[in-house]
Coordinates of C-alpha atoms in Angstrom, one line a residue:
Chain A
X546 CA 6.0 -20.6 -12.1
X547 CA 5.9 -17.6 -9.7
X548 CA 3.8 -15.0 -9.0
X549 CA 6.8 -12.8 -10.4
X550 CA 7.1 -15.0 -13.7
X551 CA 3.3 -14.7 -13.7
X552 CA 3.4 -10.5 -13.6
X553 CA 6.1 -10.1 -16.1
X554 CA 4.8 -12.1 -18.4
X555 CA 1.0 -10.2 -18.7
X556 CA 3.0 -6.9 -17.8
X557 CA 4.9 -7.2 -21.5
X558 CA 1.8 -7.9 -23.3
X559 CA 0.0 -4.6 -21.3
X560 CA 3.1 -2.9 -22.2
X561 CA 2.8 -3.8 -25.8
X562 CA -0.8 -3.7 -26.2
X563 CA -0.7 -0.1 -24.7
X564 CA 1.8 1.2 -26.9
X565 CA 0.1 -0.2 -30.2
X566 CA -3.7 1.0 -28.3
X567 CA -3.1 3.8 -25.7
X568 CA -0.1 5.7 -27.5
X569 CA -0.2 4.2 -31.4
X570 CA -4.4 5.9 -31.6
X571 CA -3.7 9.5 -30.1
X572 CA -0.4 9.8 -32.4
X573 CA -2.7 8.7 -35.3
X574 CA -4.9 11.0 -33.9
X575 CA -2.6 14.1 -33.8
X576 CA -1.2 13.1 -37.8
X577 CA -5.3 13.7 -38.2
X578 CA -5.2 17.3 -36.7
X579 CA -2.0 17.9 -38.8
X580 CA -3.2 16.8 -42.0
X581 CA -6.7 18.5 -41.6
X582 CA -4.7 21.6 -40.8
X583 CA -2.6 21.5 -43.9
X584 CA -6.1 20.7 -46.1
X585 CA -7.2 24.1 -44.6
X586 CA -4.1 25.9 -45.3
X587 CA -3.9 29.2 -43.2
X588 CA -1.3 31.0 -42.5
X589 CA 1.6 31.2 -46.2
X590 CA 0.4 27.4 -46.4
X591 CA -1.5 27.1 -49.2
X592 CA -4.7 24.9 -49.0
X593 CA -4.3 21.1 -49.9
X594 CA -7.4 18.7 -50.4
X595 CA -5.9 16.0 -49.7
X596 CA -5.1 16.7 -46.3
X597 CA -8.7 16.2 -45.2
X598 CA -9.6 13.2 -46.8
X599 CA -6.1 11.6 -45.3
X600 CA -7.0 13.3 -41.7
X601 CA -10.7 12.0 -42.0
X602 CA -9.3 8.2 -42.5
X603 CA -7.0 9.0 -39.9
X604 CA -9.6 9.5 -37.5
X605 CA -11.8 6.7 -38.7
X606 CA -9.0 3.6 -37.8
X607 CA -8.8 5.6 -34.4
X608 CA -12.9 5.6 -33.9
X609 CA -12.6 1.8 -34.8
X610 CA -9.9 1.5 -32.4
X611 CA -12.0 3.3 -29.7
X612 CA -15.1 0.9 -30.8
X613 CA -12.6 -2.0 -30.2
X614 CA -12.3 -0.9 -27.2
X615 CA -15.9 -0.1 -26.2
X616 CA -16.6 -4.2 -27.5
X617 CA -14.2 -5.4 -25.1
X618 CA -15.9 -3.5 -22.1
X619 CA -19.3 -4.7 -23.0
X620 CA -18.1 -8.3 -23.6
X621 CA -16.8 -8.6 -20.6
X622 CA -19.6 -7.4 -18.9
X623 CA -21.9 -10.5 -20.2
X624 CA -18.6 -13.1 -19.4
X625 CA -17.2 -13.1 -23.2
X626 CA -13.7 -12.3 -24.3
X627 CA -12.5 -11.0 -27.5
X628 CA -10.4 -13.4 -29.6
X629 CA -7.8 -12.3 -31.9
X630 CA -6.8 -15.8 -32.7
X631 CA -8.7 -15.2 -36.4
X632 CA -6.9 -11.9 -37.7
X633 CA -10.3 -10.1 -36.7
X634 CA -11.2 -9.5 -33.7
X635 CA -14.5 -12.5 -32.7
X636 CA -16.7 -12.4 -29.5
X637 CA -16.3 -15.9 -27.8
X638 CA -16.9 -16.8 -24.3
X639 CA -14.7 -16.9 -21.8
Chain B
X861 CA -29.3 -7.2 11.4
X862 CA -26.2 -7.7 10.9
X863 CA -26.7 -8.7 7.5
X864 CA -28.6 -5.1 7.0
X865 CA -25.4 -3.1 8.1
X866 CA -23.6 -5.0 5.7
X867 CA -25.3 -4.3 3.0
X868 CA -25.7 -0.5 3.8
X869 CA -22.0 -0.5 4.7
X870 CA -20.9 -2.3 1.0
X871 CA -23.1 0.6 -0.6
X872 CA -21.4 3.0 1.3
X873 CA -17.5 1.4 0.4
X874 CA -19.3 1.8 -3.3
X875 CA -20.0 5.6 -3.0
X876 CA -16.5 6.2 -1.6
X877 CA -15.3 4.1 -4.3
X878 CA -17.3 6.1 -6.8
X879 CA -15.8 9.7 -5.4
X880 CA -12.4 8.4 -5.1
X881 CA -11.9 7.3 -8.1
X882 CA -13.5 10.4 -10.6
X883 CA -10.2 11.9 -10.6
X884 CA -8.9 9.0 -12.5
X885 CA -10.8 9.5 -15.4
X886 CA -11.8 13.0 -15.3
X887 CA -9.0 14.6 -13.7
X888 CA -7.0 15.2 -17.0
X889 CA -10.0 16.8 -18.6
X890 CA -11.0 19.2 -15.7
X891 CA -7.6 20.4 -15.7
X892 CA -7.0 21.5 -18.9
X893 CA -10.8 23.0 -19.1
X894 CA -12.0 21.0 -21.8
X895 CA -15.1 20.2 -19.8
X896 CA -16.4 22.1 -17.0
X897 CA -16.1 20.9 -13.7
X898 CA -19.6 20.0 -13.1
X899 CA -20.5 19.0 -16.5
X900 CA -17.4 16.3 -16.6
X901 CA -18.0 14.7 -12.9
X902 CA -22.0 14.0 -14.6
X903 CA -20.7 12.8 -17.3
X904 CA -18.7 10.1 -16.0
X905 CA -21.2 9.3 -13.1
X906 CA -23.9 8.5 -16.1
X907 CA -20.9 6.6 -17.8
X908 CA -20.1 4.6 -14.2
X909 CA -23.8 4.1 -14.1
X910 CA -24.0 2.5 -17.7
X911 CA -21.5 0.5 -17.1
X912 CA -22.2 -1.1 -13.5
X913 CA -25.7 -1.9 -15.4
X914 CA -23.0 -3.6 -18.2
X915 CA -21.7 -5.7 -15.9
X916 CA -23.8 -9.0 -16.2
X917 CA -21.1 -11.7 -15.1
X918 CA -20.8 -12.5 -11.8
X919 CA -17.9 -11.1 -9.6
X920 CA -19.1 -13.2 -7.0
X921 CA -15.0 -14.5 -5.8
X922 CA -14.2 -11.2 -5.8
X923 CA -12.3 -11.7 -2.3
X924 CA -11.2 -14.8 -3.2
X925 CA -8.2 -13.5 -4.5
X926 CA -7.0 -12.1 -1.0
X927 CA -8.8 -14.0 1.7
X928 CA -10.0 -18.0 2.2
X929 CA -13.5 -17.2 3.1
X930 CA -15.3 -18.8 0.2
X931 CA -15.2 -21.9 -1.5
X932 CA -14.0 -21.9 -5.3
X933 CA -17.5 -21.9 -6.6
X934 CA -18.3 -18.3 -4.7
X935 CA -20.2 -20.2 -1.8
X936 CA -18.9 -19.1 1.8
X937 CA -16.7 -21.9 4.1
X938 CA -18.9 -24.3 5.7
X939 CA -17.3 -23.5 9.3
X940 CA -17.9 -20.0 9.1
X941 CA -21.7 -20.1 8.2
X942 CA -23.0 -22.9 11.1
X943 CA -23.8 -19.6 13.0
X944 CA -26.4 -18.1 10.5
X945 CA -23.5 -16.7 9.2
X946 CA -22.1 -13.8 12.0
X947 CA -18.8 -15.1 11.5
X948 CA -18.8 -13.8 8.4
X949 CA -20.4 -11.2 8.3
X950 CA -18.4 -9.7 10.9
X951 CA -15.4 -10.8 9.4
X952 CA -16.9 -8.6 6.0
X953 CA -18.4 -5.5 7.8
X954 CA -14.9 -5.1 9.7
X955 CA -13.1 -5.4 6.0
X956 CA -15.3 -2.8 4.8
X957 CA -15.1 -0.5 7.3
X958 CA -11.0 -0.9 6.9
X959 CA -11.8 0.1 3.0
X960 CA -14.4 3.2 3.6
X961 CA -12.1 4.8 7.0
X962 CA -8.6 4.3 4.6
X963 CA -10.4 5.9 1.4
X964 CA -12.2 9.1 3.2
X965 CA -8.7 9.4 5.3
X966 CA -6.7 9.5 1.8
X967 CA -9.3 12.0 0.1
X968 CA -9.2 14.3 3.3
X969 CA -5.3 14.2 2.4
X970 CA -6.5 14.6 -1.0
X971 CA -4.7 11.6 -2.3
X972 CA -5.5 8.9 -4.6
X973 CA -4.9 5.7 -3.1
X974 CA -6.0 2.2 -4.5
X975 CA -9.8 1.5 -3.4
X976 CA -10.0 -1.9 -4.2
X977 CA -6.6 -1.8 -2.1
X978 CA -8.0 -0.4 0.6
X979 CA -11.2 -3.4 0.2
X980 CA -8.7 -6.1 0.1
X981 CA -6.1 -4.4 2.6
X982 CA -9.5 -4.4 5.2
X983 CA -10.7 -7.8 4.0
X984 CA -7.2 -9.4 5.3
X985 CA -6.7 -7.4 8.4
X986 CA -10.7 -8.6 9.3
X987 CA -9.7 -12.0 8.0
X988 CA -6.4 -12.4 10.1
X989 CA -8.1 -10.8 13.5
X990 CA -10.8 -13.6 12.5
X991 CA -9.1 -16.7 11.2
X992 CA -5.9 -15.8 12.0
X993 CA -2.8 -15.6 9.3
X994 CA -3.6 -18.9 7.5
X995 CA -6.8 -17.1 6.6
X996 CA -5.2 -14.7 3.7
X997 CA -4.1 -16.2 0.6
X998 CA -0.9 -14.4 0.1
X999 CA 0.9 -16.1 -2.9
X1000 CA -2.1 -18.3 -4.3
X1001 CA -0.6 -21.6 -5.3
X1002 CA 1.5 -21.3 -8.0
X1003 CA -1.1 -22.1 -11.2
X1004 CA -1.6 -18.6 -11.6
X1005 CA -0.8 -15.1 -10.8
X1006 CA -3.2 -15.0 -7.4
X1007 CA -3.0 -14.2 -3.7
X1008 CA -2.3 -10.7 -2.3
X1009 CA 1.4 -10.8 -3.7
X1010 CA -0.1 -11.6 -7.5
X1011 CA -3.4 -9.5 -7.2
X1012 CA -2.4 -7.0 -5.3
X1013 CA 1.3 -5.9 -4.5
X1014 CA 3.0 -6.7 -8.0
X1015 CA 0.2 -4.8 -10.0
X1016 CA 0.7 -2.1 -7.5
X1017 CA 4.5 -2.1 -8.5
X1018 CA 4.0 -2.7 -11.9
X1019 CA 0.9 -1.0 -13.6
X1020 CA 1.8 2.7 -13.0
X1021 CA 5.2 2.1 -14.4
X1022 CA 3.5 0.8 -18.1
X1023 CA 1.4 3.7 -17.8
X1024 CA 3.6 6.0 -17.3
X1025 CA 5.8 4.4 -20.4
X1026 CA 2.8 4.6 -22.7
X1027 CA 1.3 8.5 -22.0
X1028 CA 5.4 9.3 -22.1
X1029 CA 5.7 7.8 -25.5
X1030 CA 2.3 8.8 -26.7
X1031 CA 3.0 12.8 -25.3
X1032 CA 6.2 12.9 -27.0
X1033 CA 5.1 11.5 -30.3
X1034 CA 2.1 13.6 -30.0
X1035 CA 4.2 17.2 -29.5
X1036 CA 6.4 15.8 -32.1
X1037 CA 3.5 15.6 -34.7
X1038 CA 1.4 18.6 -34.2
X1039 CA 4.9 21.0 -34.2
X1040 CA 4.1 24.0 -36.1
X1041 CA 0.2 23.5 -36.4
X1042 CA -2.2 26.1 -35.7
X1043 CA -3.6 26.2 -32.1
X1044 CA -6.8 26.7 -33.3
X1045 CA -7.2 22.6 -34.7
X1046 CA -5.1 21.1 -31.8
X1047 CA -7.4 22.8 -29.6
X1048 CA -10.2 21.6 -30.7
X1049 CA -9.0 18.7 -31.9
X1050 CA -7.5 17.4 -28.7
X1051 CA -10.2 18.8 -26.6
X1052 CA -12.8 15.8 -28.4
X1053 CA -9.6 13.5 -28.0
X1054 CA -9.4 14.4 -24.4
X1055 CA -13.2 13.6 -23.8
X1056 CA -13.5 10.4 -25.4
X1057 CA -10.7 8.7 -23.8
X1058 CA -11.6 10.0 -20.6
X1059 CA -15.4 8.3 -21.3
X1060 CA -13.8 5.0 -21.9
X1061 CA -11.9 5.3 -18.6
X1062 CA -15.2 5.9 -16.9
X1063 CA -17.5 3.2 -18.5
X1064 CA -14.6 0.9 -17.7
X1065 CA -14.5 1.8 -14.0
X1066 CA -18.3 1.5 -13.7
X1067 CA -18.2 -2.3 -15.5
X1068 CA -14.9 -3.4 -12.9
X1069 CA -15.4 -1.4 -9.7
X1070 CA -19.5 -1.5 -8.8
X1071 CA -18.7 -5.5 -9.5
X1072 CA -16.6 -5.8 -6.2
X1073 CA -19.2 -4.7 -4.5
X1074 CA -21.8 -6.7 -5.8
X1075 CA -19.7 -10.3 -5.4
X1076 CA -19.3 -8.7 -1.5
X1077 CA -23.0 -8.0 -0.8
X1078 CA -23.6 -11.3 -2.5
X1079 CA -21.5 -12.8 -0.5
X1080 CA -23.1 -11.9 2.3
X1081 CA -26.6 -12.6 1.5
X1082 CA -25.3 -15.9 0.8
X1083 CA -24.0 -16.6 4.0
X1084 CA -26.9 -15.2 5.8
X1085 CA -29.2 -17.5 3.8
X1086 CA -31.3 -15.1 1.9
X1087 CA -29.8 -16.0 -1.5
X1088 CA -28.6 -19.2 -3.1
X1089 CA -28.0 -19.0 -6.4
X1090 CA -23.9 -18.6 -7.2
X1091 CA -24.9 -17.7 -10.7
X1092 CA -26.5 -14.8 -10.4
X1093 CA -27.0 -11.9 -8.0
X1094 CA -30.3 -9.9 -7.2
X1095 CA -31.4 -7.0 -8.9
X1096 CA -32.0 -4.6 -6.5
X1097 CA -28.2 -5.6 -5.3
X1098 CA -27.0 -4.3 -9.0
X1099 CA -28.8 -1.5 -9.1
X1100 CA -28.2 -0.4 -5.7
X1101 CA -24.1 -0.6 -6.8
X1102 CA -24.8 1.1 -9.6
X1103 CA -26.5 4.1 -8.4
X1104 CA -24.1 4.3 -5.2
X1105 CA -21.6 4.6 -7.5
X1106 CA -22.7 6.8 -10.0
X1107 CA -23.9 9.2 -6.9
X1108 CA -19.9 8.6 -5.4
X1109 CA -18.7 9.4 -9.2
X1110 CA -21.1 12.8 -9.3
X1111 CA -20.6 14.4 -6.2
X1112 CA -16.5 14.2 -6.9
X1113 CA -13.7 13.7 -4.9
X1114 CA -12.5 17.5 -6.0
X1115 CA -9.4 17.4 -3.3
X1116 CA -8.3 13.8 -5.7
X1117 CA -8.9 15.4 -8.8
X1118 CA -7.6 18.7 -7.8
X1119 CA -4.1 16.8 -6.8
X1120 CA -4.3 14.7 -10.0
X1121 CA -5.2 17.3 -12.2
X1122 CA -2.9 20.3 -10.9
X1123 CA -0.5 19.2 -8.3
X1124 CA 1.6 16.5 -10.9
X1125 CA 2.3 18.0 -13.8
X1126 CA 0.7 21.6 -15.5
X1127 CA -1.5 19.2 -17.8
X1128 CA -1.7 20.9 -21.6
X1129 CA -4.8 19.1 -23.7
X1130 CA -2.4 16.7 -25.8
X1131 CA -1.1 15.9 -22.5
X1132 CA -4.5 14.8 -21.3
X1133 CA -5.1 13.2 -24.6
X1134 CA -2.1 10.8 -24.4
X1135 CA -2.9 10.1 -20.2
X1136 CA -6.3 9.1 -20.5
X1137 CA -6.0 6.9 -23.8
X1138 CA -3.0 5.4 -21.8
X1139 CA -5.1 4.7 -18.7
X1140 CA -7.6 3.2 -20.9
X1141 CA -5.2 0.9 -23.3
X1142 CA -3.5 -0.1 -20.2
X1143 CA -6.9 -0.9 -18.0
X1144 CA -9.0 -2.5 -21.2
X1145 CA -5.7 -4.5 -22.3
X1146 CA -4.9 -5.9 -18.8
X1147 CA -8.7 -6.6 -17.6
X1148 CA -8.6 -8.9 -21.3
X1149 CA -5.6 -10.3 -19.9
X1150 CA -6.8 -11.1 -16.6
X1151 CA -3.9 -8.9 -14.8
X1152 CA -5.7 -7.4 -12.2
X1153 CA -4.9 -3.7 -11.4
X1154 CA -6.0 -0.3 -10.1
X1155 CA -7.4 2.4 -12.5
X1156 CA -5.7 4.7 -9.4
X1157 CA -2.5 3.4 -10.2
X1158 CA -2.8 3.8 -13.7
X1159 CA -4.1 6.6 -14.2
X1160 CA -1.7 8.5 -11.9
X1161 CA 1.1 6.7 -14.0
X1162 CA -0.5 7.8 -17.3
X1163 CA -0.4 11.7 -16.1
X1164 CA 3.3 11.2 -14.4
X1165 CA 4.2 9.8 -18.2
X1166 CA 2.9 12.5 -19.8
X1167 CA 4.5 14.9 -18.1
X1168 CA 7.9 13.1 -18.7
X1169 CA 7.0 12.8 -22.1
X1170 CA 6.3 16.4 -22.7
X1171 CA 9.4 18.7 -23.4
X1172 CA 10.1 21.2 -20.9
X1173 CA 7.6 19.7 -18.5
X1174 CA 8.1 20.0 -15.2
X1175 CA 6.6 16.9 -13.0
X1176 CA 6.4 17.6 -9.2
X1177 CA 7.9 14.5 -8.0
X1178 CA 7.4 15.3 -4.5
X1179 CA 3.7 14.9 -4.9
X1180 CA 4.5 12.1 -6.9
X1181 CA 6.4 10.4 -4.0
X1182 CA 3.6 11.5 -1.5
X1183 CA 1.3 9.1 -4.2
X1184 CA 3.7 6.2 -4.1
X1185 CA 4.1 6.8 0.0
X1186 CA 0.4 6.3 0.0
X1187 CA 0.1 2.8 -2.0
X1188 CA 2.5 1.4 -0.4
X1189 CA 1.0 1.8 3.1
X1190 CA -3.1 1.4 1.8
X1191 CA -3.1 -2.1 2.3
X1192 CA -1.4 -2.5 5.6
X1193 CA -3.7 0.6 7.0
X1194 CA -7.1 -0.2 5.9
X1195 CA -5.7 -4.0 7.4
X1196 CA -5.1 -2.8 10.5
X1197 CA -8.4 -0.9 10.7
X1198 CA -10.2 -4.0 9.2
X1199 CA -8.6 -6.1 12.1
X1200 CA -9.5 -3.6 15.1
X1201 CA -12.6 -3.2 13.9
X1202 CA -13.4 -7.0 14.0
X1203 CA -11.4 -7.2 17.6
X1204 CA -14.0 -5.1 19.1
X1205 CA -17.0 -6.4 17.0
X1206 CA -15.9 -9.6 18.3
X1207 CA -15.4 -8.6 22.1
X1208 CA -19.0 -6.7 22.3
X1209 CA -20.2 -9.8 20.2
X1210 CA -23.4 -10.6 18.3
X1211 CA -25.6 -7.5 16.7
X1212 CA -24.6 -5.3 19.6
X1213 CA -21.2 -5.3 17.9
X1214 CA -21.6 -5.2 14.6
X1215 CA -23.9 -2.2 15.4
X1216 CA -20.8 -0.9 17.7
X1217 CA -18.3 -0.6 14.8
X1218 CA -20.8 0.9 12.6
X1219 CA -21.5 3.4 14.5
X1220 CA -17.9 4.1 14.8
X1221 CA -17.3 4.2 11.5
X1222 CA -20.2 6.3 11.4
X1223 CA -18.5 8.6 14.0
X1224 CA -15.0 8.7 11.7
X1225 CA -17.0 9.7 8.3
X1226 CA -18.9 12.5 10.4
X1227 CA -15.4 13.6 12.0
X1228 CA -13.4 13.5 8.1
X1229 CA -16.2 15.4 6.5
X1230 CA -16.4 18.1 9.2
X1231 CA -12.3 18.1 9.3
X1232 CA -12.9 18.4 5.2
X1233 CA -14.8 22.0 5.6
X1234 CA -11.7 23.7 7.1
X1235 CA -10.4 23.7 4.1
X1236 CA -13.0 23.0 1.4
X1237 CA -11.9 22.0 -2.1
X1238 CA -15.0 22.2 -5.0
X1239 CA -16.0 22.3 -8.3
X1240 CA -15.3 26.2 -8.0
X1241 CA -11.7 26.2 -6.9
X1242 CA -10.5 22.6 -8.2
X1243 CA -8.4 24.5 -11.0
X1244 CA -6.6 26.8 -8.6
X1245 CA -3.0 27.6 -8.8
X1246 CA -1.0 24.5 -6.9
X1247 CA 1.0 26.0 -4.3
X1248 CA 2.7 24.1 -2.1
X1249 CA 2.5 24.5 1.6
X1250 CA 5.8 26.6 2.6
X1251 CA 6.6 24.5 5.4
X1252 CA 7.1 21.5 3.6
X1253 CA 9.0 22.6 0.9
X1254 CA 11.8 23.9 3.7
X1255 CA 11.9 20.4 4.6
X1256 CA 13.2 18.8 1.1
X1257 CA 16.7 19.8 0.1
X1258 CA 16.9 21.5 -3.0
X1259 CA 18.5 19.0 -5.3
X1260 CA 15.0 16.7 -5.2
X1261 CA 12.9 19.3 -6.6
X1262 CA 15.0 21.0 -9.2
X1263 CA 14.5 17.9 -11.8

């Protein structure tokens, strides 16, 4: 195969893995800030409980998603990879 | 002797590497004032440091993707070490010369360019002046996406464009989301977002870019015969990278992050947000992948896309194209300087010429900085107002800026 055939096919798996990652977390993220803004209420809104205990889950898959992210760094740093060949993610080398 | 400049030069390719490159992660965040100037550039200087100390594996083929100067196992060619290893040496103090005269020029034009571009771009121009054009590995062989075609030019083409995609998307849904919510928790809220994807871009730059240096100055301690082991490089060499470039990373190149953070696009914090957790999706994702690329590249894709993903936006694509104008001739430049510098190295010959181009290069820093105080850009006027220069913008017909 080419170089070419070589780029496009890592460049679609960037491409997804950066959509699901690097755009999926900070729109989870935002639907966080909305709902702990409706459990505050304000404005003619009245308050709704809920709304924080949804934003604070919210913001938990995102922290995982950043610690995710963190593991890969520091794997790679000591020559392992992350496997997602289990459903969870596994440290393996390289 | 030779072997010392080397070394000294490699630290200084690291600290412009360092400088060059704190736009890229903390340009976004400056911009929109979630962290003070000063405060962000330490920030991700103690981040680049942590994560050059991270970086335990051995990047000692670094220039193996580019140029045929070592064997596959990281040990230089035979026919270039019978010397005590000039050959080489020259061969690398030319190349990173190339890279640290291409990547002051670009921040004196106060533009991010590509730095491990402009290490590979003055790798091959050193390695075709020396070996001539067989010397560069330019399309690998075929196993694997290699060479500078694989490694270098289609990331380049192709890295800033999924960037760009991703912050577009994730802006868009973003602005969709928080419609109607009080500015009081996006504030906040994206401010914290804004910082801790910028920290990942950071830690990841320290872990990928104070490695190149390390498999270089390994490299040449190799060849000169003062280290052996392919398995493992010296302390001092790691901790030498790591503080040049958390020092690079602290002291800011404010003309780069001043053009990344307010020449592009008028950067709003969910803007920053989406860019930065872009850049670091897109970096972490590929670098797991094995698809080399440039944070440069991607970050200034990320902060393009989010300014095409924000409604009402407006992106200044004439800086943009300035950018892209840049990339495309980074690798050809810093060759060309790699090359000339090895020519002369060559014709003076031995230490006397190694300590010849050093001086130049030493001459072209001095020249650059003192060219940079005409017009100083700091941590005290990095946020002002982007006005373009009048003279240009007479020069560009209408239709091209009105998008």
């Amino acid at each position: 195969m080419s170089n070419l055939g070589f780029a496009l096919e890592g460049a679609w798996k960037v491409l997804l893995a950066g959509l699901i990652l690097g755009a999926g977390l900070p729109v989870l993220f935002a639907l966080g800030i909305r709902s702990l803004a409706a459990g505050a209420g304000g404005g003619t809104a009245a308050p709704r409980p809920t709304g924080k205990v949804v934003a604070y889950a919210l913001f938990a898959i995102v922290v995982l998603g950043v610690l995710l992210g963190l593991t890969v760094i520091v794997a790679s740093g000591f020559g392992k990879t992350i496997s997602f060949d289990q459903v969870y993610p596994a440290i393996v080398d390289k | 002797m030779i072997l010392v400049l080397v070394v000294v030069t490699a630290l200084g390719f690291d600290f412009t590497n360092g400088f060059h490159d704190t736009a890229n992660a903390m340009a976004t965040s400056i911009a929109t004032r979630a962290l003070r100037p000063k405060v962000a550039v330490a920030l991700s200087g103690i981040l680049n440091l942590i994560g050059a100390f991270l970086s335990v594996e051995v990047a000692l083929t670094v220039s193996n993707a580019v140029v045929r100067i070592q064997n596959s196992d990281g040990t230089p060619k035979e026919s270039l070490t019978s010397d005590g290893g000039t050959a080489l040496l020259l061969i690398v103090l030319a190349g990173l010369i190339g890279g640290i005269v291409w990547n002051l020029f670009t921040w004196l034009l106060g533009l991010p360019s590509s730095s491990s571009h402009a290490l590979f771009g003055g790798l091959v121009g050193a390695t075709i002046a020396g070996l001539g054009w067989a010397g560069v590995n330019w399309n690998g062989n075929g196993s694997k996406l290699d060479g500078v075609v694989g490694k270098v030019i289609l990331p380049a083409l192709i890295s800033p464009l999924i960037a760009g995609v991703v912050a577009a998307v994730g802006t868009w849904l973003i602005y969709k989301v928080t419609v109607g919510v009080a500015a009081r928790f996006t504030e906040n809220g994206f401010r914290w977002g804004q910082i801790g994807s910028a920290s990942l871009v950071s830690l990841a730059h320290g872990t990928n870019d104070a490695q190149k240096t390390m498999g270089v100055i390994t490299l040449a301690l190799i060849a000169a015969g003062d280290w052996t082991d392919t398995k493992n490089i010296p302390f001092w060499v790691k901790a030498a990278c790591a503080v040049a470039i958390a020092l690079g990373t602290y002291l800011g190149g404010w003309r780069i992050i001043r053009t990344l953070g307010k020449g592009l696009v008028e950067i709003a914090p969910p803007q920053g947000m989406a860019a930065e957790s872009s850049s670091a999706a897109v970096i972490l994702a590929s670098s797991h992948l094995g698809f080399a690329l440039s944070t440069t590249h991607v970050a200034t894709g990320s902060i393009l896309g989010s300014g095409v993903g924000k409604p009402g936006a407006q992106v200044r694509w004439r800086v943009a194209g300035r950018m892209v104008a840049t990339w495309l001739i980074t690798l050809p430049a810093a060759a060309v300087v790699g090359a000339l510098m090895w020519y002369l190295g060559d014709f003076v010959g031995g230490v006397a010429g190694a300590v010849v181009i050093f001086a130049l290069l030493l001459v072209a820093a001095g020249g650059m900085w003192l060219r940079s105080r005409l017009a100083p850009v700091d941590h005290t006027n990095v946020n002002d107002e982007w006005d373009e220069p009048a003279a240009v913008a007479e020069r560009v017909p209408t239709g091209a800026v009105s998008r």
